[in-house]
């Protein structure tokens, strides 16, 4: 038991060093992921929001056409169900 207790501190230190070294291997991946998140947050998402706002009013002007297409698709689905 004395050997185990005296060697346990050394084993724990080695395990700790191995864990630290393993974590260092993932630093490049972590940095790349952080850079992607910054890009998504600061560049991509704002650009998408701006572009989506351009298309929003278009659908409002075309609302009658959209409603007409919806009703035609519903009719088509009902016809297909009746044929089965």
mmCIF file of N, CA and C in Angstrom:
data_model
loop_
_atom_site.group_PDB
_atom_site.id
_atom_site.type_symbol
_atom_site.label_atom_id
_atom_site.label_comp_id
_atom_site.label_asym_id
_atom_site.label_seq_id
_atom_site.Cartn_x
_atom_site.Cartn_y
_atom_site.Cartn_z
ATOM 1 N N UNK A 1 0.825 -1.193 0.000
ATOM 2 C CA UNK A 1 0.000 0.000 0.000
ATOM 3 C C UNK A 1 0.869 1.258 0.000
ATOM 4 N N UNK A 2 2.006 1.182 0.720
ATOM 5 C CA UNK A 2 2.898 2.341 0.755
ATOM 6 C C UNK A 2 3.448 2.632 -0.636
ATOM 7 N N UNK A 3 3.781 1.588 -1.377
ATOM 8 C CA UNK A 3 4.285 1.783 -2.737
ATOM 9 C C UNK A 3 3.223 2.435 -3.621
ATOM 10 N N UNK A 4 1.992 1.980 -3.452
ATOM 11 C CA UNK A 4 0.890 2.538 -4.240
ATOM 12 C C UNK A 4 0.708 4.015 -3.923
ATOM 13 N N UNK A 5 0.677 4.364 -2.651
ATOM 14 C CA UNK A 5 0.461 5.751 -2.250
ATOM 15 C C UNK A 5 1.617 6.637 -2.707
ATOM 16 N N UNK A 6 2.835 6.149 -2.580
ATOM 17 C CA UNK A 6 3.977 6.968 -2.993
ATOM 18 C C UNK A 6 4.021 7.120 -4.523
ATOM 19 N N UNK A 7 3.634 6.117 -5.254
ATOM 20 C CA UNK A 7 3.635 6.186 -6.713
ATOM 21 C C UNK A 7 2.415 6.886 -7.285
ATOM 22 N N UNK A 8 1.388 6.999 -6.477
ATOM 23 C CA UNK A 8 0.136 7.606 -6.961
ATOM 24 C C UNK A 8 0.327 9.081 -7.327
ATOM 25 N N UNK A 9 1.088 9.803 -6.558
ATOM 26 C CA UNK A 9 1.320 11.217 -6.856
ATOM 27 C C UNK A 9 2.036 11.373 -8.199
ATOM 28 N N UNK A 10 2.992 10.512 -8.465
ATOM 29 C CA UNK A 10 3.715 10.559 -9.739
ATOM 30 C C UNK A 10 2.774 10.216 -10.893
ATOM 31 N N UNK A 11 1.944 9.193 -10.691
ATOM 32 C CA UNK A 11 0.986 8.807 -11.733
ATOM 33 C C UNK A 11 0.001 9.942 -12.036
ATOM 34 N N UNK A 12 -0.485 10.581 -10.996
ATOM 35 C CA UNK A 12 -1.424 11.681 -11.194
ATOM 36 C C UNK A 12 -0.760 12.834 -11.945
ATOM 37 N N UNK A 13 0.473 13.110 -11.642
ATOM 38 C CA UNK A 13 1.206 14.175 -12.331
ATOM 39 C C UNK A 13 1.383 13.829 -13.810
ATOM 40 N N UNK A 14 1.696 12.559 -14.106
ATOM 41 C CA UNK A 14 1.853 12.129 -15.491
ATOM 42 C C UNK A 14 0.519 12.209 -16.250
ATOM 43 N N UNK A 15 -0.545 11.802 -15.604
ATOM 44 C CA UNK A 15 -1.869 11.880 -16.222
ATOM 45 C C UNK A 15 -2.218 13.334 -16.519
ATOM 46 N N UNK A 16 -1.934 14.195 -15.577
ATOM 47 C CA UNK A 16 -2.217 15.623 -15.768
ATOM 48 C C UNK A 16 -1.414 16.189 -16.936
ATOM 49 N N UNK A 17 -0.139 15.831 -17.034
ATOM 50 C CA UNK A 17 0.695 16.300 -18.136
ATOM 51 C C UNK A 17 0.202 15.763 -19.476
ATOM 52 N N UNK A 18 -0.229 14.500 -19.501
ATOM 53 C CA UNK A 18 -0.766 13.919 -20.734
ATOM 54 C C UNK A 18 -2.049 14.635 -21.166
ATOM 55 N N UNK A 19 -2.892 14.949 -20.226
ATOM 56 C CA UNK A 19 -4.133 15.662 -20.555
ATOM 57 C C UNK A 19 -3.844 17.051 -21.105
ATOM 58 N N UNK A 20 -2.879 17.726 -20.504
ATOM 59 C CA UNK A 20 -2.498 19.059 -20.989
ATOM 60 C C UNK A 20 -1.944 18.963 -22.407
ATOM 61 N N UNK A 21 -1.103 17.974 -22.659
ATOM 62 C CA UNK A 21 -0.529 17.795 -24.000
ATOM 63 C C UNK A 21 -1.625 17.462 -25.020
ATOM 64 N N UNK A 22 -2.563 16.634 -24.646
ATOM 65 C CA UNK A 22 -3.683 16.310 -25.543
ATOM 66 C C UNK A 22 -4.510 17.553 -25.850
ATOM 67 N N UNK A 23 -4.716 18.385 -24.863
ATOM 68 C CA UNK A 23 -5.468 19.620 -25.078
ATOM 69 C C UNK A 23 -4.723 20.556 -26.026
ATOM 70 N N UNK A 24 -3.408 20.587 -25.934
ATOM 71 C CA UNK A 24 -2.611 21.441 -26.821
ATOM 72 C C UNK A 24 -2.763 21.012 -28.280
ATOM 73 N N UNK A 25 -2.966 19.731 -28.517
ATOM 74 C CA UNK A 25 -3.134 19.238 -29.877
ATOM 75 C C UNK A 25 -4.421 19.763 -30.506
ATOM 76 N N UNK A 26 -5.417 20.057 -29.697
ATOM 77 C CA UNK A 26 -6.699 20.529 -30.203
ATOM 78 C C UNK A 26 -6.772 22.051 -30.328
ATOM 79 N N UNK A 27 -5.733 22.760 -29.910
ATOM 80 C CA UNK A 27 -5.746 24.222 -29.998
ATOM 81 C C UNK A 27 -5.939 24.743 -31.425
ATOM 82 N N UNK A 28 -5.263 24.185 -32.440
ATOM 83 C CA UNK A 28 -5.512 24.689 -33.800
ATOM 84 C C UNK A 28 -6.970 24.518 -34.236
ATOM 85 N N UNK A 29 -7.566 23.378 -33.907
ATOM 86 C CA UNK A 29 -8.976 23.148 -34.243
ATOM 87 C C UNK A 29 -9.872 24.124 -33.500
ATOM 88 N N UNK A 30 -9.565 24.356 -32.238
ATOM 89 C CA UNK A 30 -10.356 25.283 -31.436
ATOM 90 C C UNK A 30 -10.249 26.702 -31.988
ATOM 91 N N UNK A 31 -9.049 27.104 -32.348
ATOM 92 C CA UNK A 31 -8.859 28.442 -32.910
ATOM 93 C C UNK A 31 -9.605 28.594 -34.235
ATOM 94 N N UNK A 32 -9.556 27.561 -35.064
ATOM 95 C CA UNK A 32 -10.278 27.610 -36.336
ATOM 96 C C UNK A 32 -11.783 27.708 -36.101
ATOM 97 N N UNK A 33 -12.292 26.973 -35.137
ATOM 98 C CA UNK A 33 -13.722 27.022 -34.826
ATOM 99 C C UNK A 33 -14.118 28.401 -34.309
ATOM 100 N N UNK A 34 -13.276 28.987 -33.488
ATOM 101 C CA UNK A 34 -13.563 30.336 -32.981
ATOM 102 C C UNK A 34 -13.566 31.350 -34.114
ATOM 103 N N UNK A 35 -12.630 31.210 -35.059
ATOM 104 C CA UNK A 35 -12.598 32.116 -36.205
ATOM 105 C C UNK A 35 -13.860 31.971 -37.059
ATOM 106 N N UNK A 36 -14.317 30.727 -37.240
ATOM 107 C CA UNK A 36 -15.559 30.502 -37.998
ATOM 108 C C UNK A 36 -16.742 31.144 -37.309
ATOM 109 N N UNK A 37 -16.802 31.001 -35.988
ATOM 110 C CA UNK A 37 -17.913 31.609 -35.252
ATOM 111 C C UNK A 37 -17.915 33.126 -35.397
ATOM 112 N N UNK A 38 -16.737 33.727 -35.317
ATOM 113 C CA UNK A 38 -16.649 35.178 -35.490
ATOM 114 C C UNK A 38 -17.090 35.561 -36.898
ATOM 115 N N UNK A 39 -16.664 34.800 -37.899
ATOM 116 C CA UNK A 39 -17.074 35.068 -39.276
ATOM 117 C C UNK A 39 -18.587 34.954 -39.424
ATOM 118 N N UNK A 40 -19.160 33.877 -38.888
ATOM 119 C CA UNK A 40 -20.613 33.698 -38.980
ATOM 120 C C UNK A 40 -21.351 34.847 -38.308
ATOM 121 N N UNK A 41 -20.888 35.199 -37.102
ATOM 122 C CA UNK A 41 -21.582 36.220 -36.317
ATOM 123 C C UNK A 41 -21.436 37.608 -36.910
ATOM 124 N N UNK A 42 -20.246 37.944 -37.366
ATOM 125 C CA UNK A 42 -19.976 39.315 -37.793
ATOM 126 C C UNK A 42 -20.188 39.565 -39.281
ATOM 127 N N UNK A 43 -20.063 38.534 -40.112
ATOM 128 C CA UNK A 43 -20.118 38.759 -41.558
ATOM 129 C C UNK A 43 -21.289 38.020 -42.213
ATOM 130 N N UNK A 44 -21.336 36.714 -42.047
ATOM 131 C CA UNK A 44 -22.310 35.909 -42.787
ATOM 132 C C UNK A 44 -23.752 36.205 -42.393
ATOM 133 N N UNK A 45 -24.056 36.143 -41.114
ATOM 134 C CA UNK A 45 -25.439 36.334 -40.664
ATOM 135 C C UNK A 45 -25.948 37.741 -40.988
ATOM 136 N N UNK A 46 -25.173 38.803 -40.728
ATOM 137 C CA UNK A 46 -25.673 40.128 -41.135
ATOM 138 C C UNK A 46 -25.904 40.231 -42.644
ATOM 139 N N UNK A 47 -25.038 39.617 -43.455
ATOM 140 C CA UNK A 47 -25.228 39.660 -44.905
ATOM 141 C C UNK A 47 -26.497 38.925 -45.307
ATOM 142 N N UNK A 48 -26.749 37.784 -44.690
ATOM 143 C CA UNK A 48 -27.977 37.042 -44.998
ATOM 144 C C UNK A 48 -29.214 37.837 -44.602
ATOM 145 N N UNK A 49 -29.169 38.480 -43.472
ATOM 146 C CA UNK A 49 -30.313 39.286 -43.044
ATOM 147 C C UNK A 49 -30.600 40.409 -44.025
ATOM 148 N N UNK A 50 -29.549 41.055 -44.508
ATOM 149 C CA UNK A 50 -29.741 42.142 -45.471
ATOM 150 C C UNK A 50 -30.361 41.621 -46.761
ATOM 151 N N UNK A 51 -29.878 40.474 -47.237
ATOM 152 C CA UNK A 51 -30.393 39.913 -48.479
ATOM 153 C C UNK A 51 -31.823 39.419 -48.322
ATOM 154 N N UNK A 52 -32.157 38.860 -47.181
ATOM 155 C CA UNK A 52 -33.523 38.386 -46.968
ATOM 156 C C UNK A 52 -34.500 39.548 -46.914
ATOM 157 N N UNK A 53 -34.061 40.666 -46.397
ATOM 158 C CA UNK A 53 -34.937 41.831 -46.338
ATOM 159 C C UNK A 53 -35.260 42.342 -47.741
ATOM 160 N N UNK A 54 -34.382 42.103 -48.695
ATOM 161 C CA UNK A 54 -34.655 42.512 -50.066
ATOM 162 C C UNK A 54 -35.768 41.688 -50.699
ATOM 163 N N UNK A 55 -35.855 40.410 -50.319
ATOM 164 C CA UNK A 55 -36.858 39.537 -50.911
ATOM 165 C C UNK A 55 -38.196 39.594 -50.190
ATOM 166 N N UNK A 56 -38.212 40.047 -48.962
ATOM 167 C CA UNK A 56 -39.461 40.096 -48.191
ATOM 168 C C UNK A 56 -40.549 40.900 -48.848
ATOM 169 N N UNK A 57 -40.297 42.142 -49.260
ATOM 170 C CA UNK A 57 -41.347 42.944 -49.898
ATOM 171 C C UNK A 57 -41.843 42.340 -51.207
ATOM 172 N N UNK A 58 -40.996 41.624 -51.899
ATOM 173 C CA UNK A 58 -41.409 41.004 -53.154
ATOM 174 C C UNK A 58 -42.560 40.049 -52.924
ATOM 175 N N UNK A 59 -42.485 39.264 -51.862
ATOM 176 C CA UNK A 59 -43.554 38.312 -51.574
ATOM 177 C C UNK A 59 -44.838 39.021 -51.167
ATOM 178 N N UNK A 60 -44.737 40.148 -50.528
ATOM 179 C CA UNK A 60 -45.934 40.894 -50.167
ATOM 180 C C UNK A 60 -46.659 41.397 -51.414
ATOM 181 N N UNK A 61 -45.907 41.834 -52.428
ATOM 182 C CA UNK A 61 -46.523 42.311 -53.664
ATOM 183 C C UNK A 61 -47.132 41.154 -54.458
ATOM 184 N N UNK A 62 -46.584 40.003 -54.294
ATOM 185 C CA UNK A 62 -47.031 38.841 -55.049
ATOM 186 C C UNK A 62 -47.975 37.967 -54.228
ATOM 187 N N UNK A 63 -48.558 38.492 -53.189
ATOM 188 C CA UNK A 63 -49.370 37.697 -52.273
ATOM 189 C C UNK A 63 -50.556 37.048 -52.980
ATOM 190 N N UNK A 64 -51.186 37.767 -53.887
ATOM 191 C CA UNK A 64 -52.319 37.200 -54.606
ATOM 192 C C UNK A 64 -51.891 36.004 -55.433
ATOM 193 N N UNK A 65 -50.743 36.108 -56.084
ATOM 194 C CA UNK A 65 -50.244 34.996 -56.888
ATOM 195 C C UNK A 65 -49.920 33.794 -56.006
ATOM 196 N N UNK A 66 -49.324 34.070 -54.874
ATOM 197 C CA UNK A 66 -48.971 32.991 -53.944
ATOM 198 C C UNK A 66 -50.235 32.302 -53.453
ATOM 199 N N UNK A 67 -51.237 33.065 -53.096
ATOM 200 C CA UNK A 67 -52.501 32.469 -52.644
ATOM 201 C C UNK A 67 -53.149 31.650 -53.752
ATOM 202 N N UNK A 68 -53.097 32.144 -54.984
ATOM 203 C CA UNK A 68 -53.648 31.406 -56.115
ATOM 204 C C UNK A 68 -52.920 30.079 -56.290
ATOM 205 N N UNK A 69 -51.581 30.116 -56.238
ATOM 206 C CA UNK A 69 -50.803 28.884 -56.381
ATOM 207 C C UNK A 69 -51.097 27.892 -55.262
ATOM 208 N N UNK A 70 -51.255 28.392 -54.050
ATOM 209 C CA UNK A 70 -51.590 27.511 -52.935
ATOM 210 C C UNK A 70 -52.913 26.811 -53.180
ATOM 211 N N UNK A 71 -53.912 27.565 -53.625
ATOM 212 C CA UNK A 71 -55.228 26.960 -53.857
ATOM 213 C C UNK A 71 -55.156 25.942 -54.990
ATOM 214 N N UNK A 72 -54.374 26.216 -56.040
ATOM 215 C CA UNK A 72 -54.239 25.269 -57.146
ATOM 216 C C UNK A 72 -53.538 23.992 -56.689
ATOM 217 N N UNK A 73 -52.518 24.131 -55.868
ATOM 218 C CA UNK A 73 -51.835 22.946 -55.351
ATOM 219 C C UNK A 73 -52.777 22.119 -54.476
ATOM 220 N N UNK A 74 -53.595 22.771 -53.686
ATOM 221 C CA UNK A 74 -54.561 22.049 -52.859
ATOM 222 C C UNK A 74 -55.538 21.279 -53.727
ATOM 223 N N UNK A 75 -56.021 21.913 -54.794
ATOM 224 C CA UNK A 75 -56.930 21.230 -55.713
ATOM 225 C C UNK A 75 -56.249 20.017 -56.340
ATOM 226 N N UNK A 76 -55.018 20.203 -56.740
ATOM 227 C CA UNK A 76 -54.262 19.110 -57.363
ATOM 228 C C UNK A 76 -54.093 17.947 -56.392
ATOM 229 N N UNK A 77 -53.771 18.235 -55.146
ATOM 230 C CA UNK A 77 -53.625 17.185 -54.142
ATOM 231 C C UNK A 77 -54.936 16.445 -53.914
ATOM 232 N N UNK A 78 -56.034 17.173 -53.864
ATOM 233 C CA UNK A 78 -57.337 16.541 -53.666
ATOM 234 C C UNK A 78 -57.659 15.638 -54.862
ATOM 235 N N UNK A 79 -57.378 16.110 -56.070
ATOM 236 C CA UNK A 79 -57.605 15.296 -57.267
ATOM 237 C C UNK A 79 -56.775 14.021 -57.237
ATOM 238 N N UNK A 80 -55.512 14.142 -56.835
ATOM 239 C CA UNK A 80 -54.642 12.960 -56.777
ATOM 240 C C UNK A 80 -55.107 11.969 -55.729
ATOM 241 N N UNK A 81 -55.586 12.472 -54.606
ATOM 242 C CA UNK A 81 -56.090 11.581 -53.546
ATOM 243 C C UNK A 81 -57.359 10.873 -53.997
ATOM 244 N N UNK A 82 -58.207 11.556 -54.739
ATOM 245 C CA UNK A 82 -59.453 10.953 -55.220
ATOM 246 C C UNK A 82 -59.193 9.889 -56.270
ATOM 247 N N UNK A 83 -58.141 10.012 -57.031
ATOM 248 C CA UNK A 83 -57.815 9.039 -58.074
ATOM 249 C C UNK A 83 -57.257 7.751 -57.494
ATOM 250 N N UNK A 84 -56.695 7.807 -56.315
ATOM 251 C CA UNK A 84 -56.084 6.618 -55.704
ATOM 252 C C UNK A 84 -57.071 5.651 -55.174
#
